[in-house]
Amino acid sequence: MTPEQAIAELDRAIDEAGETVILRRYTAPTGSPRPKTEAEIPAFVRPLEAKELAGEIDSRFMNVIISPSHVSSFLPIVKGDKIVIDGKERNVEIPKRYKMRDVLVRMKLMIGG
């Protein structure tokens, strides 16, 4: 499987069973309204698995899986970026990148808040 095929497979799966979320990045520390860049993107939103719950990470946290196809202008996604799910803004706490042959093929974001 090539990286392109892996991305296409993820895109198809998200299109079939995912949901729309908003990826948001604030571009200034203050302001009224606070300046931001955002995009609606398809994603898988899932609760954390039991083995991921530890310390300050509890059942309020979630995993959001996204494809690089929809977020190129936001890369790299970093701690402090936001994901809006059902109107509620949540913080990206742990962004994980998955590569195949040095090509980014998916991102798994642990979000909380």
Short mmCIF file of C-alpha atoms in Angstrom, two decimals:
data_model
loop_
_atom_site.label_atom_id
_atom_site.label_comp_id
_atom_site.label_asym_id
_atom_site.label_seq_id
_atom_site.Cartn_x
_atom_site.Cartn_y
_atom_site.Cartn_z
CA MET A 1 0.00 0.00 0.00
CA THR A 2 1.26 3.47 -0.87
CA PRO A 3 0.83 6.55 1.31
CA GLU A 4 -1.62 7.92 -1.24
CA GLN A 5 -3.72 4.74 -1.04
CA ALA A 6 -3.69 4.89 2.78
CA ILE A 7 -4.93 8.50 2.69
CA ALA A 8 -7.62 7.66 0.12
CA GLU A 9 -8.80 4.72 2.27
CA LEU A 10 -9.00 6.93 5.37
CA ASP A 11 -10.88 9.61 3.39
CA ARG A 12 -13.45 7.06 2.20
CA ALA A 13 -13.96 5.69 5.72
CA ILE A 14 -14.39 9.15 7.23
CA ASP A 15 -16.80 10.15 4.43
CA GLU A 16 -18.90 7.04 5.13
CA ALA A 17 -18.97 7.07 8.94
CA GLY A 18 -17.44 10.31 10.20
CA GLU A 19 -18.88 13.64 11.26
CA THR A 20 -18.12 17.28 10.56
CA VAL A 21 -16.05 19.20 13.10
CA ILE A 22 -14.39 22.61 13.03
CA LEU A 23 -10.62 22.89 13.28
CA ARG A 24 -9.81 26.30 14.75
CA ARG A 25 -6.58 28.20 15.33
CA TYR A 26 -6.55 31.57 17.05
CA THR A 27 -4.18 33.99 15.33
CA ALA A 28 -3.87 36.53 18.16
CA PRO A 29 -3.84 36.23 21.95
CA THR A 30 -6.70 38.71 22.43
CA GLY A 31 -9.30 40.69 20.54
CA SER A 32 -13.01 41.16 20.36
CA PRO A 33 -13.77 39.06 18.48
CA ARG A 34 -10.49 37.17 18.80
CA PRO A 35 -8.98 36.66 15.31
CA LYS A 36 -8.97 33.06 14.12
CA THR A 37 -8.67 30.76 11.15
CA GLU A 38 -10.98 27.78 10.92
CA ALA A 39 -12.22 25.09 8.58
CA GLU A 40 -15.02 22.54 8.66
CA ILE A 41 -13.50 19.10 8.18
CA PRO A 42 -14.68 15.50 8.29
CA ALA A 43 -13.37 13.44 11.20
CA PHE A 44 -13.87 10.39 13.37
CA VAL A 45 -14.68 11.41 16.95
CA ARG A 46 -14.24 8.60 19.46
CA PRO A 47 -14.09 8.24 23.25
CA LEU A 48 -10.74 7.27 24.70
CA GLU A 49 -10.02 3.60 25.28
CA ALA A 50 -9.65 2.47 28.90
CA LYS A 51 -5.88 2.04 28.50
CA GLU A 52 -5.58 5.73 27.55
CA LEU A 53 -7.18 6.98 30.77
CA ALA A 54 -4.51 7.93 33.30
CA GLY A 55 -3.61 10.82 35.59
CA GLU A 56 -5.43 13.96 34.48
CA ILE A 57 -6.75 12.28 31.33
CA ASP A 58 -10.29 11.13 32.02
CA SER A 59 -13.50 10.21 30.22
CA ARG A 60 -14.09 13.83 29.13
CA PHE A 61 -11.22 13.48 26.69
CA MET A 62 -11.75 12.18 23.13
CA ASN A 63 -9.74 11.14 20.11
CA VAL A 64 -10.32 12.88 16.80
CA ILE A 65 -8.89 11.19 13.72
CA ILE A 66 -8.42 13.36 10.67
CA SER A 67 -6.94 13.04 7.22
CA PRO A 68 -4.20 15.32 5.92
CA SER A 69 -6.37 15.83 2.82
CA HIS A 70 -8.47 18.46 4.59
CA VAL A 71 -5.99 20.30 6.80
CA SER A 72 -2.94 21.22 4.74
CA SER A 73 -3.19 24.93 5.60
CA PHE A 74 -3.22 24.07 9.34
CA LEU A 75 -0.14 21.84 9.42
CA PRO A 76 1.39 21.21 11.78
CA ILE A 77 -1.55 20.88 14.16
CA VAL A 78 -0.24 21.70 17.62
CA LYS A 79 -1.26 21.63 21.26
CA GLY A 80 -3.52 24.62 21.80
CA ASP A 81 -5.33 24.38 18.47
CA LYS A 82 -9.06 23.79 18.89
CA ILE A 83 -11.67 21.32 17.67
CA VAL A 84 -15.34 22.31 17.81
CA ILE A 85 -17.74 19.37 18.18
CA ASP A 86 -21.48 19.98 18.36
CA GLY A 87 -20.83 23.66 19.09
CA LYS A 88 -18.41 23.02 21.97
CA GLU A 89 -14.81 24.15 21.60
CA ARG A 90 -12.24 21.69 22.92
CA ASN A 91 -8.46 21.92 23.19
CA VAL A 92 -6.00 19.83 21.23
CA GLU A 93 -3.87 18.35 24.02
CA ILE A 94 -1.81 15.66 22.28
CA PRO A 95 -1.45 15.76 18.48
CA LYS A 96 -0.02 12.55 17.01
CA ARG A 97 1.14 12.22 13.43
CA TYR A 98 1.29 8.95 11.53
CA LYS A 99 3.58 8.68 8.54
CA MET A 100 4.16 6.07 5.89
CA ARG A 101 7.37 6.35 3.89
CA ASP A 102 7.85 9.89 5.28
CA VAL A 103 4.38 11.00 4.10
CA LEU A 104 1.79 12.13 6.64
CA VAL A 105 -1.19 9.76 6.25
CA ARG A 106 -3.33 10.50 9.34
CA MET A 107 -3.50 12.47 12.56
CA LYS A 108 -4.94 11.42 15.89
CA LEU A 109 -5.69 14.33 18.19
CA MET A 110 -6.42 13.79 21.87
CA ILE A 111 -8.74 16.61 22.84
CA GLY A 112 -10.08 17.75 26.19
CA GLY A 113 -11.91 20.60 27.80
#
